[in-house]
Every structure is written in C-alpha cells, then in structure tokens.
XYZ file of C-alpha atoms in Angstrom:
296
model
C 98.836 114.112 81.590
C 96.043 113.827 84.141
C 97.098 112.769 87.658
C 95.476 109.722 89.219
C 94.895 108.879 92.857
C 97.274 106.293 94.308
C 96.346 103.937 97.147
C 99.360 103.384 99.406
C 99.714 100.286 101.633
C 100.539 101.961 104.937
C 100.891 99.722 108.008
C 97.725 99.974 110.065
C 99.337 100.699 113.446
C 102.090 103.229 112.737
C 100.641 104.759 109.524
C 104.278 105.129 108.438
C 105.840 103.368 105.448
C 109.478 103.378 104.314
C 111.054 101.606 101.359
C 113.914 101.640 98.853
C 112.908 102.839 95.352
C 114.887 101.770 92.278
C 117.036 100.669 90.582
C 114.713 100.954 87.582
C 114.428 104.720 87.880
C 111.594 106.896 89.090
C 109.672 107.118 85.836
C 105.912 106.583 86.313
C 102.651 108.432 85.817
C 101.659 111.627 87.584
C 99.701 110.750 90.718
C 98.673 111.959 94.173
C 97.766 110.442 97.536
C 96.553 111.622 100.955
C 99.901 110.847 102.615
C 102.883 113.151 103.117
C 106.103 111.987 101.444
C 109.816 112.521 102.041
C 112.234 111.264 99.366
C 116.012 111.063 99.918
C 117.709 110.928 96.504
C 120.639 108.490 96.456
C 121.465 108.227 92.755
C 120.301 109.761 89.498
C 119.442 113.264 88.356
C 116.219 114.495 86.864
C 113.110 116.518 87.533
C 110.209 116.417 89.966
C 107.034 117.231 88.057
C 104.380 118.881 90.222
C 101.314 119.693 88.175
C 102.620 122.478 85.934
C 105.801 123.046 87.972
C 109.128 121.274 87.308
C 112.014 121.244 89.803
C 115.426 119.546 89.283
C 116.762 116.995 91.768
C 120.197 115.449 92.330
C 121.850 112.948 94.697
C 121.790 114.236 98.261
C 118.561 116.167 97.802
C 115.588 115.631 100.102
C 112.239 116.227 98.414
C 109.265 116.749 100.742
C 105.741 116.607 99.321
C 102.563 117.660 101.055
C 99.450 115.504 100.971
C 97.350 115.447 97.788
C 100.117 117.033 95.665
C 100.255 115.627 92.131
C 103.813 114.497 91.405
C 106.171 112.212 89.569
C 109.962 111.858 89.450
C 111.601 111.495 86.021
C 115.259 110.485 85.827
C 117.459 111.984 83.097
C 118.993 109.189 80.971
C 122.702 108.687 81.496
C 122.777 110.159 85.022
C 122.663 106.831 86.855
C 119.884 104.610 88.115
C 117.100 106.345 89.960
C 117.616 105.222 93.551
C 116.085 106.699 96.666
C 114.754 105.970 100.115
C 111.164 107.013 100.658
C 109.240 107.799 103.845
C 105.453 108.167 103.579
C 103.116 108.925 106.452
C 99.544 109.841 107.191
C 98.807 112.812 109.427
C 97.397 110.372 111.999
C 100.982 109.215 112.591
C 101.706 112.604 114.176
C 99.237 112.058 116.999
C 98.620 115.315 118.854
C 101.488 117.152 117.124
C 100.439 120.099 114.968
C 101.073 119.153 111.340
C 101.160 122.844 110.486
C 104.352 123.300 112.495
C 106.151 119.939 112.159
C 105.545 119.297 108.452
C 108.364 120.887 106.373
C 105.849 121.826 103.685
C 103.103 123.195 105.942
C 105.588 125.127 108.082
C 106.743 126.932 104.919
C 103.306 127.291 103.349
C 104.407 125.143 100.412
C 103.240 122.165 98.380
C 106.829 120.942 97.976
C 110.120 121.723 99.712
C 113.595 120.585 98.619
C 116.518 120.456 101.045
C 120.233 119.758 100.694
C 123.387 120.264 102.751
C 125.490 118.492 105.368
C 122.478 117.723 107.571
C 121.299 115.186 104.973
C 123.953 112.834 106.370
C 121.902 112.687 109.576
C 118.819 111.579 107.658
C 120.343 108.676 105.713
C 120.709 106.266 108.690
C 117.195 107.140 109.923
C 115.726 106.335 106.509
C 117.712 103.098 106.288
C 116.509 101.936 109.706
C 112.944 102.880 108.795
C 113.189 100.831 105.569
C 114.493 97.869 107.577
C 111.730 98.223 110.181
C 108.613 98.765 108.071
C 106.376 95.735 107.514
C 102.693 95.497 106.695
C 102.131 93.137 109.620
C 104.128 95.212 112.107
C 103.833 94.487 115.815
C 103.377 97.304 118.368
C 107.121 97.656 118.968
C 107.788 98.050 115.227
C 105.052 100.672 115.052
C 106.690 102.638 117.866
C 110.086 102.460 116.159
C 108.637 103.600 112.813
C 106.946 106.611 114.381
C 110.049 107.464 116.420
C 112.173 107.429 113.257
C 109.641 109.645 111.485
C 109.735 112.139 114.360
C 113.547 112.171 114.335
C 113.607 112.777 110.588
C 111.141 115.649 110.936
C 113.241 117.073 113.773
C 116.346 117.091 111.537
C 114.419 118.774 108.716
C 113.061 121.404 111.115
C 116.635 122.712 111.571
C 117.317 122.885 107.824
C 116.554 125.693 105.416
C 114.841 124.642 102.177
C 116.765 125.296 98.977
C 113.559 125.425 96.956
C 109.931 126.013 97.865
C 107.047 125.409 95.485
C 104.035 127.326 96.737
C 101.650 126.526 93.880
C 101.835 123.509 91.583
C 99.302 124.624 89.010
C 97.243 121.565 89.854
C 93.874 121.931 88.190
C 92.079 120.308 91.123
C 90.451 123.017 93.222
C 90.114 122.841 97.003
C 86.401 122.116 96.612
C 87.160 119.286 94.160
C 89.692 117.777 96.559
C 87.182 117.986 99.415
C 84.489 116.314 97.315
C 86.911 113.656 96.082
C 88.005 112.850 99.626
C 84.378 112.601 100.712
C 83.636 110.072 97.961
C 86.801 108.058 98.535
C 86.306 107.983 102.305
C 82.759 106.717 101.743
C 84.073 103.871 99.571
C 86.934 103.102 101.958
C 84.684 102.966 105.027
C 81.941 100.914 103.387
C 83.797 98.844 100.779
C 82.798 95.640 102.603
C 79.114 96.419 102.015
C 77.081 96.017 98.829
C 77.388 99.714 97.962
C 76.521 101.027 94.514
C 77.209 104.045 92.349
C 73.804 105.396 93.402
C 74.751 105.081 97.085
C 77.966 107.037 96.523
C 76.123 109.648 94.466
C 73.591 110.154 97.264
C 76.455 110.594 99.769
C 78.112 113.170 97.501
C 74.891 114.954 96.580
C 75.425 114.284 92.876
C 73.676 112.446 90.085
C 75.222 108.998 89.445
C 76.406 109.905 85.944
C 78.001 113.140 87.248
C 79.809 111.309 90.026
C 81.100 108.716 87.561
C 82.548 111.429 85.294
C 83.995 113.311 88.290
C 85.702 110.198 89.659
C 87.065 109.206 86.250
C 88.451 112.693 85.687
C 90.250 112.867 89.035
C 91.386 109.269 89.577
C 91.386 107.698 86.130
C 89.032 104.995 87.431
C 85.302 104.395 87.223
C 83.351 103.931 90.449
C 83.315 100.142 90.020
C 87.046 100.048 89.249
C 87.855 102.129 92.327
C 85.600 100.009 94.541
C 87.318 96.830 93.335
C 90.754 98.409 93.787
C 89.876 99.377 97.369
C 88.498 95.927 98.191
C 91.531 94.156 96.734
C 93.928 96.487 98.523
C 92.330 95.752 101.895
C 92.234 92.032 101.143
C 95.898 91.961 100.095
C 96.842 93.614 103.388
C 94.783 91.169 105.464
C 96.192 88.138 103.629
C 99.738 89.127 104.611
C 99.038 90.602 108.042
C 96.755 87.863 109.447
C 96.251 84.097 109.494
C 92.574 84.358 108.570
C 91.083 82.086 105.922
C 91.089 83.477 102.382
C 87.327 82.921 102.170
C 86.762 84.947 105.338
C 88.951 87.783 104.047
C 87.160 87.777 100.698
C 83.746 87.993 102.357
C 84.872 90.813 104.651
C 86.266 92.697 101.653
C 82.858 92.653 100.001
C 83.187 89.632 97.684
C 80.417 87.058 97.996
C 81.980 84.582 95.546
C 85.430 83.110 96.281
C 86.122 82.088 92.679
C 85.369 85.617 91.462
C 87.587 87.078 94.208
C 90.449 84.758 93.232
C 90.162 85.796 89.574
C 90.087 89.509 90.405
C 92.996 89.164 92.817
C 95.171 87.284 90.304
C 94.359 89.798 87.569
C 95.384 92.663 89.893
C 98.505 91.205 91.573
C 99.576 88.502 89.140
C 99.309 85.631 91.652
C 96.592 83.835 93.605
C 95.799 84.980 97.167
C 97.514 81.841 98.529
C 100.675 82.523 96.513
C 100.573 86.178 97.629
C 100.602 85.058 101.264
C 103.483 82.613 100.708
C 105.528 85.213 98.821
C 105.233 87.860 101.510
C 105.775 85.401 104.350
C 109.065 84.392 102.709
C 110.044 88.054 102.406
C 108.672 89.330 105.690
C 110.831 92.425 105.535
C 109.218 93.699 102.338
C 107.118 96.713 103.206
C 105.369 97.507 99.945
C 102.784 95.895 97.748
C 104.525 95.586 94.344
C 101.883 97.442 92.385
C 102.005 100.394 94.805
C 105.747 100.729 95.303
C 105.994 104.150 93.723
C 106.608 107.565 95.191
C-alpha cells in the first residue's frame, strides 16, 4: 500500500486542531502530513502501521507521530469501537520553542513514540478541552487557548517515559524525496490562486513536466491537476466557513474563474453546494474538522 499525502484543515491562527475520532474505527488508508500528531486511545485495540513497522495499541495509550510519517490505525475486530481524541499541530504553533526538545518524537530521535501510565489521566481533560475549543473560524482568544492546551499536553509528555520508540519506519520516501515533495506542494499551496500549470511547477522543481507528474502521483496518489484542485477546494472550504465573503469572491480567490464550474467541483468533493456547506458548519459551529479530512 502506497501512502498518500493528506491535507489537514488546521485553524489559521493557532495552527492546532483537536477532534474526537470514531466510533467507526480507525481503519483508513496509509497517509502522511506535515503536521505532528498526538492520539489518545479511548477504546479499541489494534495496530499502528508505520511504513513497514507495526506497533500494537490499546486503550490508555498515547501515540505520538512526527511530521511526514506514513501511518494508519487499524482496529482489531471485536475489541470495541475505535475511539480516540486527536491533537494535530504544525511546528509554527510552537513559536520560538525548539521543536527538537519539546516534541516527544524529536526529543527521542524517533518517528513514533508510544506512552502509557498514570500520567495519561492528566492528558484526557486537556484533550477534551482542546476538542471543545477548536473551530476553523477561531477568534484570537480561542487560538490562545488551543496553543496553551497544546503546550500543557507537551509538558505532561515531557515528564513521561515512552514505552515504545520507533526510530525507523521503513518508509520508502528518502529525505531528498520528502524535500522535493515539500518544495512542489509549497509552490502549489502558495500560488494555488494563480493560473499555474504543470510546466510552472516543473520549472520550480527543476524537473521535466512528465517526471514531476509521475513523482507526484507516486508520492501523493494524485496527479498535478488533482492536487491543485484539492488545494483550491480546501482553501475555499475553509474561507466559506470562516468568513462572510461572497461565494463568488472566494471562488475567484481560490483560482476558479467560473462559478458554475467551482460549484460542480465543490459538490463533487464535499457532497454539498458551497452554500449548504456554509449553513451546515454555521449550525455546528463547534465542529473542528472538514468531514473528508477527519482522519488521523
């Protein structure tokens, strides 16, 4: 199974996202993302698959994943629903703190660290409050609370000894491939609102267009055009919920010059029209995650 790159809907101010996962279990495809992830297992037993490594998990475990680590959680049938609370954050959320010392994975030179013990009881209320606080359209006070809760959770973990450390995951992606992939994806993310093409991205990456297309497909499971559309729709979906701007204005800023085409693409991706998406998330203002991205 080849891992694919996942785009996570992190709030723009705090760069911290928390949510409840389940009750349908953890089972989903192997994927990776540029955010760090902390998962508190509430119910269900199974395995964390990390590239070629497999580590068991159980209720009360805390699984910490470094950025860009390919992973998926698979629940063993008959062990209960897969339920967890998940905290995801970008390194920018740490401000001037040294990620190498405050990240439980980096501090131990690992791709994944698993913790258990009595101290987990201190983490549960922090995760619950973070889940209750996180919203895509957070105000500055919510952003401060989210970051404060992240810092407190990291402080608790800093006093715990990991039960299991996974130093190497057997991920086939080399450091140079990850660097090149990030360069391409950052180019698309920063210029998605422009009329960029495969040739533009290839020039940025120093590759031939056909080589870049194969490289992107191999590492993300998407073609260049598919990834560009996914990025544009992701940004548009965030703006629709987080602002009062007109749908037409959001579509144009996302890189779509035709509103009818944007509406069709949006409905195909999220299952509802942009207007219905806004109404749904305004009714459930506490929901932190975009449905299609609510995986860990």
